[in-house]
Short mmCIF file of C-alpha atoms in Angstrom, two decimals:
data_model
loop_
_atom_site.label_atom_id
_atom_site.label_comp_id
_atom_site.label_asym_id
_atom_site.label_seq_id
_atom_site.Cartn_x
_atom_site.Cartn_y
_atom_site.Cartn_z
CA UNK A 1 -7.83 72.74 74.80
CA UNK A 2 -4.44 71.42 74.94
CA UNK A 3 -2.96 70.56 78.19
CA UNK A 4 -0.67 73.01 80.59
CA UNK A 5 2.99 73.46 79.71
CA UNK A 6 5.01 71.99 82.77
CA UNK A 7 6.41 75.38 83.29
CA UNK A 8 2.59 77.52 83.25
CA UNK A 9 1.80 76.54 86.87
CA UNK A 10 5.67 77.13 88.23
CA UNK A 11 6.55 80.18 89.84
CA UNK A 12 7.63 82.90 87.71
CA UNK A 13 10.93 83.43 87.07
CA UNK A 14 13.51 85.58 84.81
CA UNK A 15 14.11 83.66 81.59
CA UNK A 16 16.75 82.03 79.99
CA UNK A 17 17.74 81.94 76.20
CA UNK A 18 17.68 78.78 74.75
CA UNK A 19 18.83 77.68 71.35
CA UNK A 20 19.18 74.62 69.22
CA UNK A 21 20.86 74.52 65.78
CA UNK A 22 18.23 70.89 65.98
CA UNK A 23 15.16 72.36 66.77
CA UNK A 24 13.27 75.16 66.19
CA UNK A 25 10.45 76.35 68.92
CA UNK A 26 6.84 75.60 66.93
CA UNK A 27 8.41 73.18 64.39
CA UNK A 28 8.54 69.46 63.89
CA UNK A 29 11.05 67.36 65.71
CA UNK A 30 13.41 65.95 63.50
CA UNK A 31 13.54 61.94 63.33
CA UNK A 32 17.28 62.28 65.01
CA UNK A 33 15.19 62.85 68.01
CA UNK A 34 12.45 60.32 67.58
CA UNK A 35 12.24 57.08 69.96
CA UNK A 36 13.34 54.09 68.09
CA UNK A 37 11.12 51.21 69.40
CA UNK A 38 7.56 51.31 70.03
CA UNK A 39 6.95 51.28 66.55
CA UNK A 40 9.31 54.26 66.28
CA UNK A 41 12.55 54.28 63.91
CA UNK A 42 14.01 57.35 65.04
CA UNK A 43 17.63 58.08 66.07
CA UNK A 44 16.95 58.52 69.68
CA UNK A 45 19.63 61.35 70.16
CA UNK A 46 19.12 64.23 72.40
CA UNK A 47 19.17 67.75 70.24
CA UNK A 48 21.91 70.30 70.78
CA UNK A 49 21.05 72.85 73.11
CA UNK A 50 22.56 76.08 74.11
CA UNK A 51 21.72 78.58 76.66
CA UNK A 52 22.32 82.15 77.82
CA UNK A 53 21.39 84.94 80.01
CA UNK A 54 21.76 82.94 83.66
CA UNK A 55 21.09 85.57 86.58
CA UNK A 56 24.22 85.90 89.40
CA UNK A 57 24.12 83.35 91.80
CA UNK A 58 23.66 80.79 89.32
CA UNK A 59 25.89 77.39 90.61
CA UNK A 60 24.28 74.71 88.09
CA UNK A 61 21.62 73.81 85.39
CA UNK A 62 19.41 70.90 84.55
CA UNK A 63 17.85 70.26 81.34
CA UNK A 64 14.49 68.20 80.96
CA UNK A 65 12.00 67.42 78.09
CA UNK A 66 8.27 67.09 78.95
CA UNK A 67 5.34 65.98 76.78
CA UNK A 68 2.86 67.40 78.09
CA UNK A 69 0.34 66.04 75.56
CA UNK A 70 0.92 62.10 76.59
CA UNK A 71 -2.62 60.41 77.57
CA UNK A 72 -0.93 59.66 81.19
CA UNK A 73 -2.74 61.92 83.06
CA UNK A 74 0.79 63.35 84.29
CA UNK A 75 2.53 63.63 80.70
CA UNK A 76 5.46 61.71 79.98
CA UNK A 77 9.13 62.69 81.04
CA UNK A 78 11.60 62.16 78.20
CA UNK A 79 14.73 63.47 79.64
CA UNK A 80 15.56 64.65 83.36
CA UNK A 81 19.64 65.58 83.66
CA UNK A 82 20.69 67.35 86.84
CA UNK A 83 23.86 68.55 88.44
CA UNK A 84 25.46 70.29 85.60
CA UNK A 85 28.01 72.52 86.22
CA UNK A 86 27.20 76.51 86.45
CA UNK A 87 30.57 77.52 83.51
CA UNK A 88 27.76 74.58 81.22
CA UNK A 89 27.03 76.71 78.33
CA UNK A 90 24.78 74.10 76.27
CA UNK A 91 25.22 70.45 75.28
CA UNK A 92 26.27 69.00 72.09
CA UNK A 93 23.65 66.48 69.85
CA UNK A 94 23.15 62.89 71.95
CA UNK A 95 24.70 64.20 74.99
CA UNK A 96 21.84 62.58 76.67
CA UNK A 97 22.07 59.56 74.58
CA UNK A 98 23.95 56.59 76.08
CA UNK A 99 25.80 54.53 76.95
CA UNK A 100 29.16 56.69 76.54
CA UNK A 101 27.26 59.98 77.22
CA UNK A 102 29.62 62.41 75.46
CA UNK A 103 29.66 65.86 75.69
CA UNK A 104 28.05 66.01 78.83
CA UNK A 105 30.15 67.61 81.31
CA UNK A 106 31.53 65.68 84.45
CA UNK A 107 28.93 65.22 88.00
CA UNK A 108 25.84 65.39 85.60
CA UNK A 109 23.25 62.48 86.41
CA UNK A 110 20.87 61.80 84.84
CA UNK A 111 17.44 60.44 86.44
CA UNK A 112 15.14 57.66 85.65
CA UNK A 113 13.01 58.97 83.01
CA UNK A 114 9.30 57.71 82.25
CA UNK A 115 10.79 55.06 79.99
CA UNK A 116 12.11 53.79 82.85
CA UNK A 117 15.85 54.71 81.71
CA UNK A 118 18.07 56.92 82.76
CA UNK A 119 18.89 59.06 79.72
CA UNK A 120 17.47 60.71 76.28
CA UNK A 121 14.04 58.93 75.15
CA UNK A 122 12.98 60.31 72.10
CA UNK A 123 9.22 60.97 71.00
CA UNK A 124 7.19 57.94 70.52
CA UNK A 125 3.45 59.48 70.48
CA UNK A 126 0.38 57.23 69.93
CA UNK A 127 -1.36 57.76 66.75
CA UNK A 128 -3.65 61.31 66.34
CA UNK A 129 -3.04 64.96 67.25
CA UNK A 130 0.86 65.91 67.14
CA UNK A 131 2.22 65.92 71.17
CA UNK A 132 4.63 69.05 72.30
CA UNK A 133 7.90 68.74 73.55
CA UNK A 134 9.18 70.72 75.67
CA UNK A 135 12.66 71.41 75.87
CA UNK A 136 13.78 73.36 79.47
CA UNK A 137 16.43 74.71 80.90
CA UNK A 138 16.55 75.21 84.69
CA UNK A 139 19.07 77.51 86.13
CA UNK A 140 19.99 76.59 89.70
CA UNK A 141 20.90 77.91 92.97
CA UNK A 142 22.73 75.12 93.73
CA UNK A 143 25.52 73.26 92.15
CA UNK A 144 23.96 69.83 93.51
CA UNK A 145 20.46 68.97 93.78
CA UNK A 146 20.84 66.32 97.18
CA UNK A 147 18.67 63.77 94.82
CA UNK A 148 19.81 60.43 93.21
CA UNK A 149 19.32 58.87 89.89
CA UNK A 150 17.02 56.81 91.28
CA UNK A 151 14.63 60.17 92.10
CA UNK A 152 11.44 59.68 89.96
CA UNK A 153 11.16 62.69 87.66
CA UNK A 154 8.68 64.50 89.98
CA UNK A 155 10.80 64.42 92.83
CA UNK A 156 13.81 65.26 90.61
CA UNK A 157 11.57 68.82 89.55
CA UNK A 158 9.93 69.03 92.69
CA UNK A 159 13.84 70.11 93.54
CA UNK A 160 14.67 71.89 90.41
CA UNK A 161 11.90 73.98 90.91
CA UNK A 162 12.63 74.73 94.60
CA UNK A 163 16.35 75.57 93.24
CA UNK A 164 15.60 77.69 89.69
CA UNK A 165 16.54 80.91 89.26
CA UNK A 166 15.77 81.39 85.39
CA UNK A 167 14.72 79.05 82.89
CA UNK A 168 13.81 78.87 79.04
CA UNK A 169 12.67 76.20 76.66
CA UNK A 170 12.17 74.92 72.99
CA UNK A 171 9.26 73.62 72.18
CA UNK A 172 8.69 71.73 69.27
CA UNK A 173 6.16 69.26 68.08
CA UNK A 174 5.39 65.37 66.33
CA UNK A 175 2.69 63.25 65.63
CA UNK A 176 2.17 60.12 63.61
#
């Protein structure tokens, strides 16, 4: 049995439409979006995302990827960017990919992910069964979450999830 999505034990909430013209929900992640070290080659850019259908009261998003298949115990965090603003309508391919960051909008942060880095990591799944990845977008109550960069990624969702109004993901999938 494969393991929980992150979002099957949150509270329920209205969803969100969200898009990709990068990846499709159920199909393989493209090697744009692979890890390129740990015996990866990929292109290590975050996908383009897009989003619609945010209820009223919505003041700002974050966007996250989860692998919930990683033998951690916990999964593995790939990408945790908070603090974007609520008129953020989707981001544009290696947004999340440093160092110059462009495309993302200004006052987003982006927290430590479980690389250990704070921005896009790509897939990089041991050898065997293909791993999901889970593509979400949160929207908020808030316009600012009150967390650093610094916030490990369960702190960082321990407040998204306190703060989300709506959200919707992509999930696609790779194995080697």
């Amino acid at each position: 049995m494969p393991a929980p999505l992150p979002h099957e034990h949150l509270p329920s909430v209205p969803a969100l439409v969200v898009e990709s013209d990068d990846i499709q929900d159920g199909e393989r992640l493209n090697d744009l979006h692979v890890f390129n070290d740990w015996g990866m080659t990929g292109g290590n850019l975050s996908p383009q995302l897009r989003w619609s259908g945010a209820p009223e009261g919505t003041r700002g998003y974050a966007v996250t990827c989860h692998d919930p298949d990683a033998p951690t115990g916990s999964g593995f965090w790939h990408w945790v960017l908070f603090d974007l603003p609520a008129d953020t309508a989707g981001l544009p391919r290696g947004a999340g990919t440093g160092p110059d960051f462009k495309g993302l909008p200004a006052g987003a942060v982006h927290a430590r992910n479980d690389y250990g880095t704070k921005d896009y990591g790509g897939a990089a799944p041991p050898p065997g069964d293909p791993h999901r990845y889970v593509f979400t977008v949160h929207a908020l109550g808030v316009d600012k979450l009150g967390v650093g960069s610094d916030a490990s990624p369960a702190v960082v969702g321990f407040n998204i999830t306190a703060n989300t109004l709506a959200r919707g993901h992509v999930i696609a999938h790779f194995g080697v």
